[in-house]
Amino acid sequence: MYSTREELIKRIRDLEEQARITLDVLDMAGTLGDFQTSINMMQDPVEVLKETAGRIQSFSHFRAVSFYLVDEATSDFVMTTVEPLEHKEFLREEVDILINNGIFAMALRENRPITAYSSDRRNRLVLHALATSSRVRGMFVGFLGRVDTNISAMLLALLSIILKNSANALESYELYQLLRASEERYRALGDVLPATLFELDGSARLRFVNHTITRQYGCDREQFQAEHPIWQLAVEEERERMRDFLKGCIAEARSGSLPFMAVNERGETFPAVAYVAPMLANGGCKGLRGAITDLNGHAQPACWLPDGNFS
């Protein structure tokens, strides 16, 4: 029981303030899940780390924050970012000590904020693993002075949420890089084939065509891909038939082949065949992949030159 009315009023105000802070933190947690940096536009994972550091500093009072990432080749933890840079050597030396005394490894196992004193006992370091459900991506290290106020348990929980999202963003970036490398290898292989390879979206719009189109038809690849449908390669009287065939394959999610008369930039005509297969996703057809073969063999396979280009 409270002895005076004033004590009761003060307690009510404290509880109201605590409730307000709780709501603010929950609102912040809901808005910090999505990263502004687009994964498919990202050139370096450091962009994710810098955005993560900015979010953490928006609600905390760390004097410096640093991220270590795992070097996949050696499994070592490598200091990747530090803000501000003036604390770089101090944090590097202190983390080396924490690695040697086992606290760094404990923070990896716990996957929650771990606070440790610096070697001179004058500062504190907050460690938190940067990990997804499948693997450890790195480590967050925050630096507090000994006289700085403690970070509340609620804000430490928010820190865990942000770092989990950051780790997932890093993993998405890595997977996207692997996918992009695989796609580049696939398209490089396609450029050495004597057939014109292409991709259409669900509306039969041309999304990709390989460089063989230049050798086979004499047209500029980039301009054709941007401005023309694939059935523009057929003679005028057969374009509608080719268009209807391709749209029918998309609508029915089926493979097929279509013989037609092709025409190149010089106006020369020759027999060709278009082979297509559906690209399936979520139970539907999202487009077609196909190849056009010149039955007269006008297109020649590309040859490697010493500088790695094609002839």
PDB file of C-alpha atoms in Angstrom:
ATOM      1  CA  MET A   1       0.000   0.000   0.000  1.00  0.00           C
ATOM      2  CA  TYR A   2       1.069   3.565  -0.619  1.00  0.00           C
ATOM      3  CA  SER A   3       1.205   5.816   2.428  1.00  0.00           C
ATOM      4  CA  THR A   4       0.268   9.017   0.631  1.00  0.00           C
ATOM      5  CA  ARG A   5      -1.774  10.120  -2.310  1.00  0.00           C
ATOM      6  CA  GLU A   6       1.354  11.645  -3.875  1.00  0.00           C
ATOM      7  CA  GLU A   7       3.182   8.299  -3.832  1.00  0.00           C
ATOM      8  CA  LEU A   8       0.230   6.611  -5.533  1.00  0.00           C
ATOM      9  CA  ILE A   9       0.065   9.296  -8.229  1.00  0.00           C
ATOM     10  CA  LYS A  10       3.824   8.999  -8.801  1.00  0.00           C
ATOM     11  CA  ARG A  11       3.545   5.219  -9.129  1.00  0.00           C
ATOM     12  CA  ILE A  12       0.702   5.559 -11.644  1.00  0.00           C
ATOM     13  CA  ARG A  13       2.749   8.017 -13.698  1.00  0.00           C
ATOM     14  CA  ASP A  14       5.726   5.665 -13.651  1.00  0.00           C
ATOM     15  CA  LEU A  15       3.562   2.810 -14.881  1.00  0.00           C
ATOM     16  CA  GLU A  16       2.074   5.018 -17.617  1.00  0.00           C
ATOM     17  CA  GLU A  17       5.578   6.003 -18.749  1.00  0.00           C
ATOM     18  CA  GLN A  18       6.676   2.377 -18.751  1.00  0.00           C
ATOM     19  CA  ALA A  19       3.629   1.427 -20.827  1.00  0.00           C
ATOM     20  CA  ARG A  20       4.372   4.245 -23.284  1.00  0.00           C
ATOM     21  CA  ILE A  21       7.975   3.109 -23.676  1.00  0.00           C
ATOM     22  CA  THR A  22       6.819  -0.470 -24.176  1.00  0.00           C
ATOM     23  CA  LEU A  23       4.447   0.597 -26.958  1.00  0.00           C
ATOM     24  CA  ASP A  24       7.184   2.693 -28.572  1.00  0.00           C
ATOM     25  CA  VAL A  25       9.580  -0.258 -28.539  1.00  0.00           C
ATOM     26  CA  LEU A  26       6.970  -2.619 -29.986  1.00  0.00           C
ATOM     27  CA  ASP A  27       6.221  -0.094 -32.720  1.00  0.00           C
ATOM     28  CA  MET A  28       9.935   0.221 -33.461  1.00  0.00           C
ATOM     29  CA  ALA A  29      10.338  -3.557 -33.573  1.00  0.00           C
ATOM     30  CA  GLY A  30       7.587  -3.749 -36.154  1.00  0.00           C
ATOM     31  CA  THR A  31       9.227  -1.179 -38.424  1.00  0.00           C
ATOM     32  CA  LEU A  32      12.806  -2.476 -38.177  1.00  0.00           C
ATOM     33  CA  GLY A  33      12.149  -5.824 -39.833  1.00  0.00           C
ATOM     34  CA  ASP A  34      12.528  -4.650 -43.430  1.00  0.00           C
ATOM     35  CA  PHE A  35      15.790  -3.289 -44.754  1.00  0.00           C
ATOM     36  CA  GLN A  36      15.690  -0.306 -47.067  1.00  0.00           C
ATOM     37  CA  THR A  37      18.624  -1.681 -49.059  1.00  0.00           C
ATOM     38  CA  SER A  38      17.308  -3.817 -51.931  1.00  0.00           C
ATOM     39  CA  ILE A  39      19.065  -7.201 -51.911  1.00  0.00           C
ATOM     40  CA  ASN A  40      19.151  -7.493 -55.698  1.00  0.00           C
ATOM     41  CA  MET A  41      20.752  -4.026 -56.012  1.00  0.00           C
ATOM     42  CA  MET A  42      23.314  -4.528 -53.284  1.00  0.00           C
ATOM     43  CA  GLN A  43      26.981  -4.715 -54.274  1.00  0.00           C
ATOM     44  CA  ASP A  44      28.475  -5.420 -50.854  1.00  0.00           C
ATOM     45  CA  PRO A  45      27.124  -6.891 -47.573  1.00  0.00           C
ATOM     46  CA  VAL A  46      28.669  -3.915 -45.755  1.00  0.00           C
ATOM     47  CA  GLU A  47      25.595  -1.955 -46.846  1.00  0.00           C
ATOM     48  CA  VAL A  48      23.432  -4.169 -44.618  1.00  0.00           C
ATOM     49  CA  LEU A  49      25.832  -3.759 -41.694  1.00  0.00           C
ATOM     50  CA  LYS A  50      25.878   0.028 -41.994  1.00  0.00           C
ATOM     51  CA  GLU A  51      22.090   0.163 -42.068  1.00  0.00           C
ATOM     52  CA  THR A  52      21.960  -2.165 -39.055  1.00  0.00           C
ATOM     53  CA  ALA A  53      24.422   0.013 -37.137  1.00  0.00           C
ATOM     54  CA  GLY A  54      22.325   3.104 -37.852  1.00  0.00           C
ATOM     55  CA  ARG A  55      19.187   1.422 -36.525  1.00  0.00           C
ATOM     56  CA  ILE A  56      20.923   0.257 -33.368  1.00  0.00           C
ATOM     57  CA  GLN A  57      22.320   3.727 -32.687  1.00  0.00           C
ATOM     58  CA  SER A  58      18.832   5.194 -33.109  1.00  0.00           C
ATOM     59  CA  PHE A  59      17.678   3.690 -29.797  1.00  0.00           C
ATOM     60  CA  SER A  60      20.918   3.014 -27.888  1.00  0.00           C
ATOM     61  CA  HIS A  61      23.869   4.999 -26.579  1.00  0.00           C
ATOM     62  CA  PHE A  62      26.808   2.829 -27.677  1.00  0.00           C
ATOM     63  CA  ARG A  63      29.952   4.895 -28.062  1.00  0.00           C
ATOM     64  CA  ALA A  64      30.947   2.653 -30.980  1.00  0.00           C
ATOM     65  CA  VAL A  65      29.561  -0.375 -32.812  1.00  0.00           C
ATOM     66  CA  SER A  66      31.466  -2.953 -34.812  1.00  0.00           C
ATOM     67  CA  PHE A  67      30.591  -5.993 -36.877  1.00  0.00           C
ATOM     68  CA  TYR A  68      32.689  -9.084 -37.475  1.00  0.00           C
ATOM     69  CA  LEU A  69      31.776 -11.383 -40.375  1.00  0.00           C
ATOM     70  CA  VAL A  70      32.814 -15.007 -40.845  1.00  0.00           C
ATOM     71  CA  ASP A  71      35.392 -15.568 -43.585  1.00  0.00           C
ATOM     72  CA  GLU A  72      33.946 -18.625 -45.346  1.00  0.00           C
ATOM     73  CA  ALA A  73      37.394 -19.753 -46.552  1.00  0.00           C
ATOM     74  CA  THR A  74      39.051 -19.811 -43.128  1.00  0.00           C
ATOM     75  CA  SER A  75      36.076 -19.685 -40.683  1.00  0.00           C
ATOM     76  CA  ASP A  76      37.821 -16.746 -38.974  1.00  0.00           C
ATOM     77  CA  PHE A  77      35.904 -13.733 -37.668  1.00  0.00           C
ATOM     78  CA  VAL A  78      37.070 -10.634 -39.541  1.00  0.00           C
ATOM     79  CA  MET A  79      36.370  -7.076 -38.411  1.00  0.00           C
ATOM     80  CA  THR A  80      34.301  -5.613 -41.254  1.00  0.00           C
ATOM     81  CA  THR A  81      32.879  -2.294 -40.031  1.00  0.00           C
ATOM     82  CA  VAL A  82      33.489   0.085 -37.122  1.00  0.00           C
ATOM     83  CA  GLU A  83      31.618   3.312 -36.374  1.00  0.00           C
ATOM     84  CA  PRO A  84      33.267   5.628 -35.463  1.00  0.00           C
ATOM     85  CA  LEU A  85      36.681   4.576 -36.813  1.00  0.00           C
ATOM     86  CA  GLU A  86      38.612   6.134 -33.928  1.00  0.00           C
ATOM     87  CA  HIS A  87      37.700   3.114 -31.773  1.00  0.00           C
ATOM     88  CA  LYS A  88      38.830   0.514 -34.320  1.00  0.00           C
ATOM     89  CA  GLU A  89      42.122  -0.531 -32.715  1.00  0.00           C
ATOM     90  CA  PHE A  90      40.685  -0.496 -29.194  1.00  0.00           C
ATOM     91  CA  LEU A  91      37.835  -2.792 -30.212  1.00  0.00           C
ATOM     92  CA  ARG A  92      40.133  -5.075 -32.200  1.00  0.00           C
ATOM     93  CA  GLU A  93      42.445  -5.545 -29.212  1.00  0.00           C
ATOM     94  CA  GLU A  94      39.586  -6.099 -26.773  1.00  0.00           C
ATOM     95  CA  VAL A  95      37.842  -8.620 -29.030  1.00  0.00           C
ATOM     96  CA  ASP A  96      41.115 -10.552 -29.417  1.00  0.00           C
ATOM     97  CA  ILE A  97      41.235 -10.815 -25.620  1.00  0.00           C
ATOM     98  CA  LEU A  98      37.599 -11.972 -25.471  1.00  0.00           C
ATOM     99  CA  ILE A  99      38.367 -14.619 -28.096  1.00  0.00           C
ATOM    100  CA  ASN A 100      41.302 -15.903 -26.079  1.00  0.00           C
ATOM    101  CA  ASN A 101      39.436 -16.024 -22.744  1.00  0.00           C
ATOM    102  CA  GLY A 102      36.396 -17.800 -24.221  1.00  0.00           C
ATOM    103  CA  ILE A 103      33.784 -15.055 -23.764  1.00  0.00           C
ATOM    104  CA  PHE A 104      33.489 -14.561 -27.533  1.00  0.00           C
ATOM    105  CA  ALA A 105      32.709 -18.273 -27.971  1.00  0.00           C
ATOM    106  CA  MET A 106      30.175 -18.111 -25.135  1.00  0.00           C
ATOM    107  CA  ALA A 107      28.380 -15.247 -26.891  1.00  0.00           C
ATOM    108  CA  LEU A 108      28.166 -17.388 -30.027  1.00  0.00           C
ATOM    109  CA  ARG A 109      26.619 -20.263 -28.087  1.00  0.00           C
ATOM    110  CA  GLU A 110      24.160 -18.109 -26.144  1.00  0.00           C
ATOM    111  CA  ASN A 111      22.878 -16.150 -29.151  1.00  0.00           C
ATOM    112  CA  ARG A 112      21.784 -13.334 -26.833  1.00  0.00           C
ATOM    113  CA  PRO A 113      23.458 -10.132 -25.559  1.00  0.00           C
ATOM    114  CA  ILE A 114      26.522 -10.834 -23.400  1.00  0.00           C
ATOM    115  CA  THR A 115      28.178  -7.992 -21.478  1.00  0.00           C
ATOM    116  CA  ALA A 116      31.860  -8.121 -20.531  1.00  0.00           C
ATOM    117  CA  TYR A 117      34.304  -5.634 -19.060  1.00  0.00           C
ATOM    118  CA  SER A 118      37.265  -4.408 -21.080  1.00  0.00           C
ATOM    119  CA  SER A 119      40.754  -5.543 -20.064  1.00  0.00           C
ATOM    120  CA  ASP A 120      41.332  -2.373 -18.007  1.00  0.00           C
ATOM    121  CA  ARG A 121      37.869  -2.670 -16.356  1.00  0.00           C
ATOM    122  CA  ARG A 122      37.071   0.901 -17.438  1.00  0.00           C
ATOM    123  CA  ASN A 123      34.628   0.075 -20.246  1.00  0.00           C
ATOM    124  CA  ARG A 124      32.014  -2.505 -21.157  1.00  0.00           C
ATOM    125  CA  LEU A 125      31.476  -4.468 -24.336  1.00  0.00           C
ATOM    126  CA  VAL A 126      28.150  -5.942 -25.465  1.00  0.00           C
ATOM    127  CA  LEU A 127      28.482  -8.972 -27.739  1.00  0.00           C
ATOM    128  CA  HIS A 128      25.688 -10.586 -29.736  1.00  0.00           C
ATOM    129  CA  ALA A 129      25.940 -13.290 -32.400  1.00  0.00           C
ATOM    130  CA  LEU A 130      24.795 -12.408 -35.897  1.00  0.00           C
ATOM    131  CA  ALA A 131      23.081 -15.692 -36.708  1.00  0.00           C
ATOM    132  CA  THR A 132      20.218 -17.215 -38.674  1.00  0.00           C
ATOM    133  CA  SER A 133      18.450 -20.435 -37.760  1.00  0.00           C
ATOM    134  CA  SER A 134      20.979 -22.379 -39.835  1.00  0.00           C
ATOM    135  CA  ARG A 135      24.371 -20.728 -39.315  1.00  0.00           C
ATOM    136  CA  VAL A 136      26.427 -17.997 -37.686  1.00  0.00           C
ATOM    137  CA  ARG A 137      27.135 -15.037 -39.972  1.00  0.00           C
ATOM    138  CA  GLY A 138      29.214 -12.920 -37.606  1.00  0.00           C
ATOM    139  CA  MET A 139      29.283 -10.978 -34.345  1.00  0.00           C
ATOM    140  CA  PHE A 140      28.064  -7.578 -33.194  1.00  0.00           C
ATOM    141  CA  VAL A 141      30.215  -5.688 -30.676  1.00  0.00           C
ATOM    142  CA  GLY A 142      28.968  -2.538 -28.928  1.00  0.00           C
ATOM    143  CA  PHE A 143      31.162  -0.331 -26.726  1.00  0.00           C
ATOM    144  CA  LEU A 144      29.910   1.415 -23.561  1.00  0.00           C
ATOM    145  CA  GLY A 145      31.837   3.506 -21.075  1.00  0.00           C
ATOM    146  CA  ARG A 146      31.756   2.301 -17.463  1.00  0.00           C
ATOM    147  CA  VAL A 147      29.859   5.416 -16.409  1.00  0.00           C
ATOM    148  CA  ASP A 148      27.282   5.043 -19.189  1.00  0.00           C
ATOM    149  CA  THR A 149      23.849   3.904 -18.104  1.00  0.00           C
ATOM    150  CA  ASN A 150      22.915   0.296 -18.700  1.00  0.00           C
ATOM    151  CA  ILE A 151      20.798  -0.599 -21.722  1.00  0.00           C
ATOM    152  CA  SER A 152      17.426  -1.840 -20.558  1.00  0.00           C
ATOM    153  CA  ALA A 153      16.355  -5.461 -21.030  1.00  0.00           C
ATOM    154  CA  MET A 154      13.626  -4.270 -23.380  1.00  0.00           C
ATOM    155  CA  LEU A 155      16.120  -2.495 -25.665  1.00  0.00           C
ATOM    156  CA  LEU A 156      18.451  -5.495 -25.563  1.00  0.00           C
ATOM    157  CA  ALA A 157      15.537  -7.614 -26.779  1.00  0.00           C
ATOM    158  CA  LEU A 158      15.038  -5.101 -29.589  1.00  0.00           C
ATOM    159  CA  LEU A 159      18.749  -5.408 -30.386  1.00  0.00           C
ATOM    160  CA  SER A 160      18.289  -9.178 -30.767  1.00  0.00           C
ATOM    161  CA  ILE A 161      15.402  -8.649 -33.205  1.00  0.00           C
ATOM    162  CA  ILE A 162      17.402  -6.254 -35.367  1.00  0.00           C
ATOM    163  CA  LEU A 163      20.461  -8.509 -35.467  1.00  0.00           C
ATOM    164  CA  LYS A 164      18.326 -11.521 -36.390  1.00  0.00           C
ATOM    165  CA  ASN A 165      16.836  -9.546 -39.287  1.00  0.00           C
ATOM    166  CA  SER A 166      20.298  -8.381 -40.296  1.00  0.00           C
ATOM    167  CA  ALA A 167      21.627 -11.942 -40.348  1.00  0.00           C
ATOM    168  CA  ASN A 168      18.692 -13.033 -42.511  1.00  0.00           C
ATOM    169  CA  ALA A 169      19.367 -10.137 -44.903  1.00  0.00           C
ATOM    170  CA  LEU A 170      23.026 -11.175 -45.178  1.00  0.00           C
ATOM    171  CA  GLU A 171      21.997 -14.753 -45.935  1.00  0.00           C
ATOM    172  CA  SER A 172      19.520 -13.566 -48.571  1.00  0.00           C
ATOM    173  CA  TYR A 173      22.287 -11.489 -50.157  1.00  0.00           C
ATOM    174  CA  GLU A 174      24.599 -14.508 -50.313  1.00  0.00           C
ATOM    175  CA  LEU A 175      21.901 -16.717 -51.844  1.00  0.00           C
ATOM    176  CA  TYR A 176      21.076 -14.023 -54.395  1.00  0.00           C
ATOM    177  CA  GLN A 177      24.763 -13.757 -55.329  1.00  0.00           C
ATOM    178  CA  LEU A 178      24.897 -17.519 -55.922  1.00  0.00           C
ATOM    179  CA  LEU A 179      21.749 -17.338 -58.033  1.00  0.00           C
ATOM    180  CA  ARG A 180      23.095 -14.409 -60.046  1.00  0.00           C
ATOM    181  CA  ALA A 181      26.418 -16.201 -60.661  1.00  0.00           C
ATOM    182  CA  SER A 182      24.556 -19.310 -61.795  1.00  0.00           C
ATOM    183  CA  GLU A 183      22.403 -17.225 -64.143  1.00  0.00           C
ATOM    184  CA  GLU A 184      25.473 -15.501 -65.594  1.00  0.00           C
ATOM    185  CA  ARG A 185      27.132 -18.867 -66.255  1.00  0.00           C
ATOM    186  CA  TYR A 186      23.944 -20.119 -67.916  1.00  0.00           C
ATOM    187  CA  ARG A 187      23.740 -17.077 -70.175  1.00  0.00           C
ATOM    188  CA  ALA A 188      27.461 -17.186 -71.013  1.00  0.00           C
ATOM    189  CA  LEU A 189      27.022 -20.811 -72.045  1.00  0.00           C
ATOM    190  CA  GLY A 190      24.016 -19.820 -74.139  1.00  0.00           C
ATOM    191  CA  ASP A 191      26.101 -17.306 -76.094  1.00  0.00           C
ATOM    192  CA  VAL A 192      28.375 -20.030 -77.493  1.00  0.00           C
ATOM    193  CA  LEU A 193      25.464 -22.080 -78.842  1.00  0.00           C
ATOM    194  CA  PRO A 194      24.395 -21.806 -82.512  1.00  0.00           C
ATOM    195  CA  ALA A 195      20.731 -21.406 -81.508  1.00  0.00           C
ATOM    196  CA  THR A 196      18.925 -18.214 -80.493  1.00  0.00           C
ATOM    197  CA  LEU A 197      17.836 -18.686 -76.866  1.00  0.00           C
ATOM    198  CA  PHE A 198      15.082 -16.528 -75.385  1.00  0.00           C
ATOM    199  CA  GLU A 199      12.790 -16.065 -72.394  1.00  0.00           C
ATOM    200  CA  LEU A 200       9.255 -14.676 -72.406  1.00  0.00           C
ATOM    201  CA  ASP A 201       7.219 -13.501 -69.424  1.00  0.00           C
ATOM    202  CA  GLY A 202       3.609 -14.497 -68.727  1.00  0.00           C
ATOM    203  CA  SER A 203       2.361 -11.935 -71.270  1.00  0.00           C
ATOM    204  CA  ALA A 204       4.734 -13.239 -73.982  1.00  0.00           C
ATOM    205  CA  ARG A 205       6.946 -10.148 -73.709  1.00  0.00           C
ATOM    206  CA  LEU A 206      10.606 -10.780 -74.524  1.00  0.00           C
ATOM    207  CA  ARG A 207      12.721 -10.631 -71.351  1.00  0.00           C
ATOM    208  CA  PHE A 208      15.983 -12.131 -72.593  1.00  0.00           C
ATOM    209  CA  VAL A 209      17.646 -13.185 -75.840  1.00  0.00           C
ATOM    210  CA  ASN A 210      21.237 -14.381 -76.252  1.00  0.00           C
ATOM    211  CA  HIS A 211      23.921 -12.933 -78.526  1.00  0.00           C
ATOM    212  CA  THR A 212      23.388 -15.602 -81.178  1.00  0.00           C
ATOM    213  CA  ILE A 213      20.510 -13.465 -82.486  1.00  0.00           C
ATOM    214  CA  THR A 214      23.110 -11.038 -83.862  1.00  0.00           C
ATOM    215  CA  ARG A 215      24.975 -13.775 -85.735  1.00  0.00           C
ATOM    216  CA  GLN A 216      21.792 -15.523 -86.850  1.00  0.00           C
ATOM    217  CA  TYR A 217      19.677 -12.510 -87.847  1.00  0.00           C
ATOM    218  CA  GLY A 218      22.090  -9.586 -88.017  1.00  0.00           C
ATOM    219  CA  CYS A 219      20.104  -7.444 -85.555  1.00  0.00           C
ATOM    220  CA  ASP A 220      21.376  -5.609 -82.489  1.00  0.00           C
ATOM    221  CA  ARG A 221      20.670  -7.805 -79.450  1.00  0.00           C
ATOM    222  CA  GLU A 222      19.997  -5.019 -76.914  1.00  0.00           C
ATOM    223  CA  GLN A 223      17.774  -3.053 -79.273  1.00  0.00           C
ATOM    224  CA  PHE A 224      15.788  -6.113 -80.345  1.00  0.00           C
ATOM    225  CA  GLN A 225      15.299  -7.246 -76.734  1.00  0.00           C
ATOM    226  CA  ALA A 226      14.026  -3.812 -75.733  1.00  0.00           C
ATOM    227  CA  GLU A 227      11.805  -3.026 -78.712  1.00  0.00           C
ATOM    228  CA  HIS A 228      10.520  -6.172 -80.448  1.00  0.00           C
ATOM    229  CA  PRO A 229       8.541  -9.349 -79.720  1.00  0.00           C
ATOM    230  CA  ILE A 230      10.265 -12.636 -80.525  1.00  0.00           C
ATOM    231  CA  TRP A 231       7.853 -13.328 -83.388  1.00  0.00           C
ATOM    232  CA  GLN A 232       9.396 -10.366 -85.226  1.00  0.00           C
ATOM    233  CA  LEU A 233      11.991 -12.931 -86.377  1.00  0.00           C
ATOM    234  CA  ALA A 234       9.364 -14.624 -88.562  1.00  0.00           C
ATOM    235  CA  VAL A 235       8.390 -13.408 -92.011  1.00  0.00           C
ATOM    236  CA  GLU A 236       5.472 -10.985 -91.796  1.00  0.00           C
ATOM    237  CA  GLU A 237       2.784 -13.437 -92.920  1.00  0.00           C
ATOM    238  CA  GLU A 238       3.736 -15.930 -90.178  1.00  0.00           C
ATOM    239  CA  ARG A 239       4.124 -13.579 -87.200  1.00  0.00           C
ATOM    240  CA  GLU A 240       0.518 -13.868 -86.054  1.00  0.00           C
ATOM    241  CA  ARG A 241       0.701 -17.679 -86.157  1.00  0.00           C
ATOM    242  CA  MET A 242       3.909 -17.671 -84.125  1.00  0.00           C
ATOM    243  CA  ARG A 243       2.436 -15.199 -81.610  1.00  0.00           C
ATOM    244  CA  ASP A 244      -0.688 -17.342 -81.126  1.00  0.00           C
ATOM    245  CA  PHE A 245       1.450 -20.468 -80.700  1.00  0.00           C
ATOM    246  CA  LEU A 246       3.600 -18.883 -77.979  1.00  0.00           C
ATOM    247  CA  LYS A 247       0.636 -17.401 -76.095  1.00  0.00           C
ATOM    248  CA  GLY A 248      -1.157 -20.748 -76.299  1.00  0.00           C
ATOM    249  CA  CYS A 249       1.840 -22.523 -74.763  1.00  0.00           C
ATOM    250  CA  ILE A 250       1.806 -20.000 -71.889  1.00  0.00           C
ATOM    251  CA  ALA A 251      -1.940 -20.291 -71.342  1.00  0.00           C
ATOM    252  CA  GLU A 252      -1.838 -24.101 -71.299  1.00  0.00           C
ATOM    253  CA  ALA A 253       1.603 -24.378 -69.606  1.00  0.00           C
ATOM    254  CA  ARG A 254       2.812 -26.768 -72.295  1.00  0.00           C
ATOM    255  CA  SER A 255       5.918 -27.432 -74.344  1.00  0.00           C
ATOM    256  CA  GLY A 256       5.895 -27.389 -78.116  1.00  0.00           C
ATOM    257  CA  SER A 257       7.704 -26.700 -81.368  1.00  0.00           C
ATOM    258  CA  LEU A 258       6.787 -24.550 -84.343  1.00  0.00           C
ATOM    259  CA  PRO A 259       8.394 -24.662 -87.819  1.00  0.00           C
ATOM    260  CA  PHE A 260       8.308 -21.240 -89.501  1.00  0.00           C
ATOM    261  CA  MET A 261      10.057 -19.121 -92.111  1.00  0.00           C
ATOM    262  CA  ALA A 262      12.523 -16.716 -90.537  1.00  0.00           C
ATOM    263  CA  VAL A 263      13.880 -13.491 -92.008  1.00  0.00           C
ATOM    264  CA  ASN A 264      17.141 -11.706 -91.190  1.00  0.00           C
ATOM    265  CA  GLU A 265      18.070  -8.024 -91.351  1.00  0.00           C
ATOM    266  CA  ARG A 266      19.157  -8.383 -94.996  1.00  0.00           C
ATOM    267  CA  GLY A 267      15.715  -9.691 -95.934  1.00  0.00           C
ATOM    268  CA  GLU A 268      16.948 -13.239 -96.524  1.00  0.00           C
ATOM    269  CA  THR A 269      14.479 -15.942 -95.543  1.00  0.00           C
ATOM    270  CA  PHE A 270      15.255 -19.441 -94.300  1.00  0.00           C
ATOM    271  CA  PRO A 271      13.423 -22.273 -92.510  1.00  0.00           C
ATOM    272  CA  ALA A 272      13.675 -22.384 -88.708  1.00  0.00           C
ATOM    273  CA  VAL A 273      12.063 -24.148 -85.748  1.00  0.00           C
ATOM    274  CA  ALA A 274      11.129 -22.625 -82.371  1.00  0.00           C
ATOM    275  CA  TYR A 275      11.199 -25.000 -79.387  1.00  0.00           C
ATOM    276  CA  VAL A 276       9.632 -23.809 -76.121  1.00  0.00           C
ATOM    277  CA  ALA A 277       9.047 -25.102 -72.589  1.00  0.00           C
ATOM    278  CA  PRO A 278       6.997 -23.481 -69.790  1.00  0.00           C
ATOM    279  CA  MET A 279       8.563 -21.869 -66.719  1.00  0.00           C
ATOM    280  CA  LEU A 280       6.374 -23.094 -63.867  1.00  0.00           C
ATOM    281  CA  ALA A 281       5.960 -21.457 -60.448  1.00  0.00           C
ATOM    282  CA  ASN A 282       3.285 -21.741 -57.744  1.00  0.00           C
ATOM    283  CA  GLY A 283       1.182 -24.046 -59.859  1.00  0.00           C
ATOM    284  CA  GLY A 284       1.079 -21.721 -62.888  1.00  0.00           C
ATOM    285  CA  CYS A 285       3.085 -20.746 -65.943  1.00  0.00           C
ATOM    286  CA  LYS A 286       5.121 -17.555 -65.517  1.00  0.00           C
ATOM    287  CA  GLY A 287       6.524 -17.593 -69.051  1.00  0.00           C
ATOM    288  CA  LEU A 288       8.481 -19.613 -71.617  1.00  0.00           C
ATOM    289  CA  ARG A 289      12.078 -20.538 -72.301  1.00  0.00           C
ATOM    290  CA  GLY A 290      12.876 -21.362 -75.874  1.00  0.00           C
ATOM    291  CA  ALA A 291      15.396 -21.871 -78.645  1.00  0.00           C
ATOM    292  CA  ILE A 292      15.215 -21.091 -82.341  1.00  0.00           C
ATOM    293  CA  THR A 293      17.250 -23.296 -84.650  1.00  0.00           C
ATOM    294  CA  ASP A 294      18.200 -22.268 -88.174  1.00  0.00           C
ATOM    295  CA  LEU A 295      17.546 -25.369 -90.293  1.00  0.00           C
ATOM    296  CA  ASN A 296      19.952 -24.130 -92.971  1.00  0.00           C
ATOM    297  CA  GLY A 297      22.747 -23.714 -90.427  1.00  0.00           C
ATOM    298  CA  HIS A 298      23.443 -20.037 -91.137  1.00  0.00           C
ATOM    299  CA  ALA A 299      24.496 -19.330 -87.548  1.00  0.00           C
ATOM    300  CA  GLN A 300      27.966 -20.522 -86.603  1.00  0.00           C
ATOM    301  CA  PRO A 301      29.092 -21.409 -83.073  1.00  0.00           C
ATOM    302  CA  ALA A 302      31.165 -18.718 -81.426  1.00  0.00           C
ATOM    303  CA  CYS A 303      34.881 -19.310 -80.947  1.00  0.00           C
ATOM    304  CA  TRP A 304      37.007 -18.357 -77.973  1.00  0.00           C
ATOM    305  CA  LEU A 305      39.634 -15.710 -78.620  1.00  0.00           C
ATOM    306  CA  PRO A 306      42.788 -15.429 -76.457  1.00  0.00           C
ATOM    307  CA  ASP A 307      41.353 -12.412 -74.602  1.00  0.00           C
ATOM    308  CA  GLY A 308      38.254 -14.388 -73.575  1.00  0.00           C
ATOM    309  CA  ASN A 309      35.886 -12.647 -75.983  1.00  0.00           C
ATOM    310  CA  PHE A 310      33.783 -14.293 -78.664  1.00  0.00           C
ATOM    311  CA  SER A 311      34.316 -14.116 -82.400  1.00  0.00           C
TER     312      SER A 311
END
